[in-house]
Short mmCIF file of C-alpha atoms and ligand atoms in Angstrom, two decimals:
data_model
loop_
_atom_site.label_atom_id
_atom_site.label_comp_id
_atom_site.label_asym_id
_atom_site.label_seq_id
_atom_site.Cartn_x
_atom_site.Cartn_y
_atom_site.Cartn_z
CA UNK A 13 0.00 0.00 0.00
CA UNK A 14 1.56 3.31 -1.09
CA UNK A 15 -1.26 5.83 -0.56
CA UNK A 16 -1.26 8.00 2.56
CA UNK A 17 -4.18 7.60 4.92
CA UNK A 18 -6.33 10.72 4.87
CA UNK A 19 -9.31 11.22 7.16
CA UNK A 20 -12.30 13.37 6.22
CA UNK A 21 -11.24 15.82 8.93
CA UNK A 22 -7.67 16.20 7.62
CA UNK A 23 -8.94 16.43 4.05
CA UNK A 24 -11.16 19.39 4.94
CA UNK A 25 -8.33 21.05 6.89
CA UNK A 26 -6.04 20.73 3.86
CA UNK A 27 -8.73 22.07 1.49
CA UNK A 28 -9.55 24.95 3.82
CA UNK A 29 -5.88 25.93 4.22
CA UNK A 30 -5.80 26.60 0.45
CA UNK A 31 -8.22 29.51 0.97
CA UNK A 32 -6.64 32.69 2.27
CA UNK A 33 -8.20 33.94 5.48
CA UNK A 34 -10.21 30.73 6.04
CA UNK A 35 -11.38 30.65 9.64
CA UNK A 36 -11.83 26.90 10.11
CA UNK A 37 -15.58 27.37 10.63
CA UNK A 38 -16.37 25.10 7.73
CA UNK A 39 -14.20 22.29 9.14
CA UNK A 40 -16.24 22.45 12.34
CA UNK A 41 -19.48 21.99 10.42
CA UNK A 42 -18.24 18.98 8.45
CA UNK A 43 -16.88 17.45 11.64
CA UNK A 44 -20.33 17.85 13.26
CA UNK A 45 -22.01 16.12 10.29
CA UNK A 46 -19.42 13.35 10.38
CA UNK A 47 -19.95 12.83 14.12
CA UNK A 48 -23.73 12.68 13.58
CA UNK A 49 -23.28 10.25 10.68
CA UNK A 50 -21.23 7.86 12.82
CA UNK A 51 -23.87 7.93 15.52
CA UNK A 52 -26.74 7.45 13.02
CA UNK A 53 -24.83 4.60 11.32
CA UNK A 54 -24.52 2.90 14.69
CA UNK A 55 -28.27 3.20 15.39
CA UNK A 56 -29.22 2.04 11.87
CA UNK A 57 -26.99 -1.02 12.25
CA UNK A 58 -28.41 -1.89 15.67
CA UNK A 59 -32.00 -0.77 15.02
CA UNK A 60 -33.63 -4.16 15.38
CA UNK A 61 -31.61 -5.01 18.49
CA UNK A 62 -32.41 -1.64 20.05
CA UNK A 63 -36.10 -1.98 19.16
CA UNK A 64 -36.18 1.32 17.25
CA UNK A 65 -37.64 0.04 13.97
CA UNK A 66 -41.16 0.98 12.90
CA UNK A 67 -43.10 4.20 12.79
CA UNK A 68 -43.04 6.74 15.59
CA UNK A 69 -46.83 7.17 15.55
CA UNK A 70 -46.58 10.71 14.15
CA UNK A 71 -46.42 12.37 10.75
CA UNK A 72 -44.03 15.07 9.59
CA UNK A 73 -45.11 18.37 8.09
CA UNK A 74 -45.54 16.69 4.72
CA UNK A 75 -48.00 14.15 6.08
CA UNK A 76 -45.50 11.28 5.83
CA UNK A 77 -45.25 8.74 8.65
CA UNK A 78 -42.17 9.38 10.77
CA UNK A 79 -40.10 6.34 11.61
CA UNK A 80 -38.58 6.16 15.09
CA UNK A 81 -35.17 6.38 13.42
CA UNK A 82 -36.18 9.54 11.48
CA UNK A 83 -36.84 11.26 14.79
CA UNK A 84 -33.68 9.91 16.39
CA UNK A 85 -31.46 10.84 13.41
CA UNK A 86 -32.95 14.32 13.32
CA UNK A 87 -32.21 14.80 17.03
CA UNK A 88 -28.63 13.58 16.59
CA UNK A 89 -27.98 16.05 13.74
CA UNK A 90 -29.62 18.92 15.63
CA UNK A 91 -27.52 18.19 18.72
CA UNK A 92 -24.24 17.85 16.79
CA UNK A 93 -24.80 20.95 14.64
CA UNK A 94 -26.61 23.12 17.18
CA UNK A 95 -23.46 23.81 19.21
CA UNK A 96 -21.33 24.98 16.25
CA UNK A 97 -20.90 28.74 16.54
CA UNK A 98 -20.68 29.32 12.79
CA UNK A 99 -24.21 28.05 12.09
CA UNK A 100 -26.99 30.62 11.83
CA UNK A 101 -29.91 28.49 10.62
CA UNK A 102 -30.72 24.78 10.59
CA UNK A 103 -33.53 23.36 8.45
CA UNK A 104 -34.68 19.76 8.29
CA UNK A 105 -37.24 17.66 6.45
CA UNK A 106 -38.71 16.78 9.83
CA UNK A 107 -39.66 20.33 10.97
CA UNK A 108 -42.09 22.76 9.42
CA UNK A 109 -39.90 25.82 9.98
CA UNK A 110 -36.14 26.40 10.05
CA UNK A 111 -34.50 26.89 13.46
CA UNK A 112 -32.70 30.20 13.79
CA UNK A 113 -29.75 29.59 16.10
CA UNK A 114 -27.83 32.84 15.75
CA UNK A 115 -28.46 36.11 13.99
CA UNK A 116 -25.76 37.30 11.57
CA UNK A 117 -24.34 39.78 14.05
CA UNK A 118 -23.72 36.92 16.51
CA UNK A 119 -21.36 35.23 14.10
CA UNK A 120 -23.49 32.68 12.25
CA UNK A 121 -21.97 32.41 8.80
CA UNK A 122 -23.70 29.31 7.41
CA UNK A 123 -27.05 27.54 7.12
CA UNK A 124 -27.24 23.74 7.09
CA UNK A 125 -30.23 21.93 5.57
CA UNK A 126 -30.72 18.19 5.78
CA UNK A 127 -32.89 15.16 5.29
CA UNK A 128 -31.78 13.15 8.35
CA UNK A 129 -32.76 9.69 7.11
CA UNK A 130 -33.94 9.50 3.54
CA UNK A 131 -35.65 6.29 2.44
CA UNK A 132 -36.49 5.41 6.03
CA UNK A 133 -39.65 3.52 5.04
CA UNK A 134 -37.22 0.84 3.79
CA UNK A 135 -35.57 0.37 7.17
CA UNK A 136 -37.61 -2.58 8.34
CA UNK A 137 -36.28 -4.61 5.41
CA UNK A 138 -32.60 -3.80 5.90
CA UNK A 139 -32.28 -1.67 2.75
CA UNK A 140 -29.62 1.09 2.54
CA UNK A 141 -30.79 4.53 3.71
CA UNK A 142 -29.00 7.87 3.86
CA UNK A 143 -28.54 11.39 5.21
CA UNK A 144 -28.48 14.25 2.66
CA UNK A 145 -27.16 17.74 3.49
CA UNK A 146 -26.65 21.12 1.89
CA UNK A 147 -24.62 24.06 3.25
CA UNK A 148 -25.50 27.64 2.30
CA UNK A 149 -24.15 31.03 3.32
CA UNK A 150 -26.25 32.91 5.84
CA UNK A 151 -27.81 36.18 4.70
CA UNK A 152 -27.16 38.40 7.75
CA UNK A 153 -29.67 41.07 6.70
CA UNK A 154 -32.53 38.56 6.26
CA UNK A 155 -34.51 38.00 9.47
CA UNK A 156 -36.88 35.34 8.15
CA UNK A 157 -35.50 31.79 8.40
CA UNK A 158 -37.40 30.38 5.42
CA UNK A 159 -36.40 33.27 3.14
CA UNK A 160 -32.78 32.87 4.28
CA UNK A 161 -32.59 29.23 3.18
CA UNK A 162 -34.63 29.58 -0.03
CA UNK A 163 -31.52 29.91 -2.19
CA UNK A 164 -30.91 28.50 -5.66
CA UNK A 165 -28.74 25.37 -5.75
CA UNK A 166 -25.86 27.27 -7.40
CA UNK A 167 -25.41 29.19 -4.13
CA UNK A 168 -24.45 26.05 -2.22
CA UNK A 169 -21.07 26.11 -0.48
CA UNK A 170 -21.04 22.34 -0.02
CA UNK A 171 -23.32 19.33 -0.27
CA UNK A 172 -23.16 15.63 0.32
CA UNK A 173 -24.76 12.47 1.52
CA UNK A 174 -24.00 9.58 3.81
CA UNK A 175 -25.09 6.12 2.69
CA UNK A 176 -25.74 3.62 5.47
CA UNK A 177 -25.41 0.45 3.42
CA UNK A 178 -23.16 -2.59 3.54
CA UNK A 179 -20.56 0.01 4.53
CA UNK A 180 -20.99 3.65 5.59
CA UNK A 181 -19.99 6.02 2.81
CA UNK A 182 -19.63 9.82 2.98
CA UNK A 183 -19.74 11.63 -0.38
CA UNK A 184 -18.87 15.33 -0.35
CA UNK A 185 -18.43 18.29 -2.66
CA UNK A 186 -17.23 21.74 -1.69
CA UNK A 187 -17.40 22.89 -5.31
CA UNK A 188 -14.05 21.40 -6.22
CA UNK A 189 -15.01 17.91 -7.44
CA UNK A 190 -16.52 15.03 -5.50
CA UNK A 191 -14.67 12.99 -2.90
CA UNK A 192 -15.68 9.68 -1.38
CA UNK A 193 -14.87 8.53 2.15
CA UNK A 194 -15.62 5.25 3.84
CA UNK A 195 -16.07 4.69 7.56
CA UNK A 196 -13.49 2.41 9.11
CA UNK A 197 -15.57 1.19 12.05
CA UNK A 198 -12.49 -0.08 13.88
CA UNK A 199 -10.90 3.36 14.20
CA UNK A 200 -14.12 5.43 13.95
CA UNK A 201 -12.86 7.59 11.09
CA UNK A 202 -14.09 8.33 7.59
CA UNK A 203 -11.09 7.68 5.30
CA UNK A 204 -10.64 9.07 1.80
CA UNK A 205 -11.03 6.22 -0.69
CA UNK A 206 -11.62 8.12 -3.95
CA UNK A 207 -10.76 11.70 -4.84
CA UNK A 208 -12.37 13.43 -7.81
CA UNK A 209 -15.17 10.91 -8.50
CA UNK A 210 -16.41 11.20 -12.11
CA UNK A 211 -19.71 9.73 -13.27
CA UNK A 212 -19.41 7.74 -16.54
CA UNK A 213 -20.79 9.78 -19.48
CA UNK A 214 -22.87 6.82 -20.62
CA UNK A 215 -24.65 4.02 -18.74
CA UNK A 216 -27.47 1.83 -20.00
CA UNK A 217 -29.41 1.77 -16.72
CA UNK A 218 -32.45 3.78 -15.71
CA UNK A 219 -33.73 4.10 -12.15
CA UNK A 220 -37.39 5.10 -11.81
CA UNK A 221 -40.54 3.80 -10.12
CA UNK A 222 -41.91 2.41 -13.36
CA UNK A 223 -45.14 1.27 -11.71
CA UNK A 224 -46.26 4.93 -11.94
CA UNK A 225 -45.68 5.13 -15.70
CA UNK A 226 -49.38 5.57 -16.49
CA UNK A 227 -49.16 8.79 -14.43
CA UNK A 228 -46.08 10.14 -16.28
CA UNK A 229 -46.31 12.63 -19.14
CA UNK A 230 -45.92 11.28 -22.69
CA UNK A 231 -42.23 12.29 -22.94
CA UNK A 232 -41.17 10.08 -20.01
CA UNK A 233 -43.28 7.19 -21.36
CA UNK A 234 -41.68 7.55 -24.79
CA UNK A 235 -38.21 7.54 -23.23
CA UNK A 236 -39.03 4.34 -21.31
CA UNK A 237 -40.30 2.63 -24.50
CA UNK A 238 -37.10 3.69 -26.27
CA UNK A 239 -34.98 2.32 -23.38
CA UNK A 240 -36.88 -1.02 -23.50
CA UNK A 241 -36.07 -1.34 -27.18
CA UNK A 242 -32.42 -0.41 -26.79
CA UNK A 243 -31.07 -2.91 -24.31
CA UNK A 244 -31.35 -0.81 -21.16
CA UNK A 245 -31.59 -2.35 -17.72
CA UNK A 246 -33.66 -1.14 -14.76
CA UNK A 247 -32.47 -0.73 -11.14
CA UNK A 248 -34.71 0.84 -8.50
CA UNK A 249 -34.21 0.44 -4.76
CA UNK A 250 -36.70 3.15 -3.75
CA UNK A 251 -34.12 4.74 -1.47
CA UNK A 252 -32.76 7.85 -3.18
CA UNK A 253 -29.29 7.88 -1.65
CA UNK A 254 -28.68 4.24 -2.59
CA UNK A 255 -30.11 4.70 -6.11
CA UNK A 256 -28.08 7.86 -6.72
CA UNK A 257 -24.89 6.40 -5.27
CA UNK A 258 -25.13 3.48 -7.72
CA UNK A 259 -25.84 5.90 -10.58
CA UNK A 260 -22.84 8.08 -9.61
CA UNK A 261 -20.44 5.14 -9.60
CA UNK A 262 -21.71 3.09 -12.53
CA UNK A 263 -23.58 5.60 -14.73
CA UNK A 264 -27.14 5.81 -16.04
CA UNK A 265 -30.05 8.02 -15.02
CA UNK A 266 -32.17 8.45 -11.91
CA UNK A 267 -35.64 9.94 -12.36
CA UNK A 268 -38.54 10.99 -10.17
CA UNK A 269 -40.95 12.69 -12.60
CA UNK A 270 -44.18 14.51 -11.77
CA UNK A 271 -47.09 12.08 -11.26
CA UNK A 272 -50.81 12.54 -10.85
CA UNK A 273 -50.34 12.01 -7.11
CA UNK A 274 -47.32 14.36 -6.90
CA UNK A 275 -47.73 16.86 -9.77
CA UNK A 276 -44.63 18.82 -8.69
CA UNK A 277 -42.60 15.63 -8.19
CA UNK A 278 -42.05 13.93 -4.84
CA UNK A 279 -38.53 14.92 -3.88
CA UNK A 280 -37.86 18.12 -1.98
CA UNK A 281 -35.70 20.80 -3.57
CA UNK A 282 -33.57 22.21 -0.78
CA UNK A 283 -32.37 19.08 1.01
CA UNK A 284 -32.82 16.35 -1.62
CA UNK A 285 -32.74 17.50 -5.27
CA UNK A 286 -30.44 20.50 -4.96
CA UNK A 287 -27.55 18.84 -3.04
CA UNK A 288 -27.74 15.77 -5.31
CA UNK A 289 -27.68 18.05 -8.37
CA UNK A 290 -24.59 19.85 -7.03
CA UNK A 291 -22.81 16.50 -6.54
CA UNK A 292 -23.82 15.29 -10.03
CA UNK A 293 -22.59 18.43 -11.79
CA UNK A 294 -19.35 18.35 -9.80
CA UNK A 295 -18.85 14.73 -10.89
CA UNK A 296 -19.34 15.68 -14.57
CA UNK A 297 -22.98 14.63 -14.81
CA UNK A 298 -26.17 16.65 -15.33
CA UNK A 299 -29.25 17.35 -13.20
CA UNK A 300 -32.53 18.78 -14.49
CA UNK A 301 -35.95 19.53 -13.09
CA UNK A 302 -38.13 19.55 -16.20
CA UNK A 303 -36.22 21.59 -18.77
CA UNK A 304 -34.37 23.71 -16.18
CA UNK A 305 -31.03 22.75 -14.62
CA UNK A 306 -31.96 21.90 -11.04
CA UNK A 307 -29.26 24.22 -9.64
CA UNK A 308 -30.87 27.21 -11.43
CA UNK A 309 -34.24 26.85 -9.72
CA UNK A 310 -35.09 29.58 -7.21
CA UNK A 311 -37.12 27.84 -4.49
CA UNK A 312 -40.00 29.68 -2.83
CA UNK A 313 -40.68 27.36 0.10
CA UNK A 314 -38.58 25.26 2.47
CA UNK A 315 -40.36 22.00 1.63
CA UNK A 316 -40.94 22.70 -2.08
CA UNK A 317 -40.92 19.61 -4.32
CA UNK A 318 -39.43 19.36 -7.81
CA UNK A 319 -39.11 16.74 -10.54
CA UNK A 320 -35.70 15.04 -10.59
CA UNK A 321 -33.70 13.82 -13.60
CA UNK A 322 -29.98 13.33 -13.03
CA UNK A 323 -27.04 11.16 -13.94
CA UNK A 324 -24.64 10.55 -16.83
CA UNK A 325 -24.33 13.50 -19.20
CA UNK A 326 -25.38 11.74 -22.41
CA UNK A 327 -28.13 9.73 -20.75
CA UNK A 328 -29.71 12.84 -19.20
CA UNK A 329 -29.48 14.61 -22.58
CA UNK A 330 -31.24 11.60 -24.14
CA UNK A 331 -34.13 11.83 -21.65
CA UNK A 332 -34.36 15.60 -22.24
CA UNK A 333 -34.66 15.01 -25.99
CA UNK A 334 -37.86 13.03 -25.30
CA UNK A 335 -39.27 15.66 -22.97
CA UNK A 336 -39.28 18.24 -25.79
P1 AHM B 2 -38.61 10.11 2.25
O1 AHM B 2 -37.82 11.41 2.28
O2 AHM B 2 -39.95 10.26 2.89
O3 AHM B 2 -37.82 8.95 2.77
O4 AHM B 2 -39.01 9.83 0.70
C1 AHM B 2 -38.07 9.92 -0.27
C2 AHM B 2 -37.88 8.56 -0.91
C3 AHM B 2 -36.62 8.52 -1.74
O5 AHM B 2 -35.57 7.97 -1.00
C4 AHM B 2 -36.99 7.62 -2.88
O6 AHM B 2 -36.27 7.95 -4.05
C5 AHM B 2 -38.46 7.89 -3.06
O7 AHM B 2 -38.94 8.34 -1.81
C6 AHM B 2 -39.20 6.65 -3.44
O8 AHM B 2 -40.53 6.96 -3.66
P2 AHM B 2 -41.54 5.91 -4.29
O9 AHM B 2 -41.78 4.88 -3.23
O10 AHM B 2 -42.75 6.72 -4.63
O11 AHM B 2 -40.90 5.31 -5.52
MG1 MG B 3 -36.27 12.25 2.08
#
């Protein structure tokens, strides 16, 4: 073995030292997310033994059943991030409104938005689930929490996800490519395993809940017919982080189009679609919501939903050609 061992923490310190006048605030935020991820990974792995599977008997603001682990993961992230002095606002899928921790004058430079445990309805069956996060700059003059975080995806300072699967994987972009870290459970550290991840430009796999195809617009249905006739394969776990992680590494497209049930799409812009779009573009792929690049959308509401189409450059362009 010739490569040096590099932890997530040291990687961020090195990256931050390249920026003149960097205060280290950003390193503190990533270290809080990494601490939370290790704790969540531990609970996910022991969920059945700890008796924390199943729903928590409540619904979140979007009317979806909260799993016990959704609530627990949310609490862990809030506790890890809440004490970091550089954070002004926290927003989560699980709460109706953002939490304002510090006003700009008190030093809060950043906002962190997250989906604590995406795909949690799959937990009872041992399927991979994930945490998704997005980091934005605070707007010190804006008093309203929701208006502060309603920023277009291009404004993101960093984004990433943690996949709790057969191993625990941390994927991060700070706008300078995509890096992949894996948790070594024996030393409790995320270690850099791949720097500068690039998504293949082609990949004959589509990932979509095809059972809804009667509810899709004609363009999506035409694309699917074309894919059937052209030797494509289908892979759909129903857990966005796992589906997108596979797409990032092996190529293809991931889609969640508008349906009759969810005419705006199902996935939320600020803490699902936008961070994933940032990662995809940084890895050389594309991400669209309808005919607009996802990162160019200006959201109006914290829990706004958008259609999602992302993945390999040429495969996304192919889908777009059917959407007209
Ligand atoms: P969640 O945030 O409530 O967990 O829902 C999001 C999940 C995604 O992980 C996944 O891509 C999608 O819902 C699957 O939806 P469907 O079951 O409609 O295919
Ligand atoms: Mg989610």
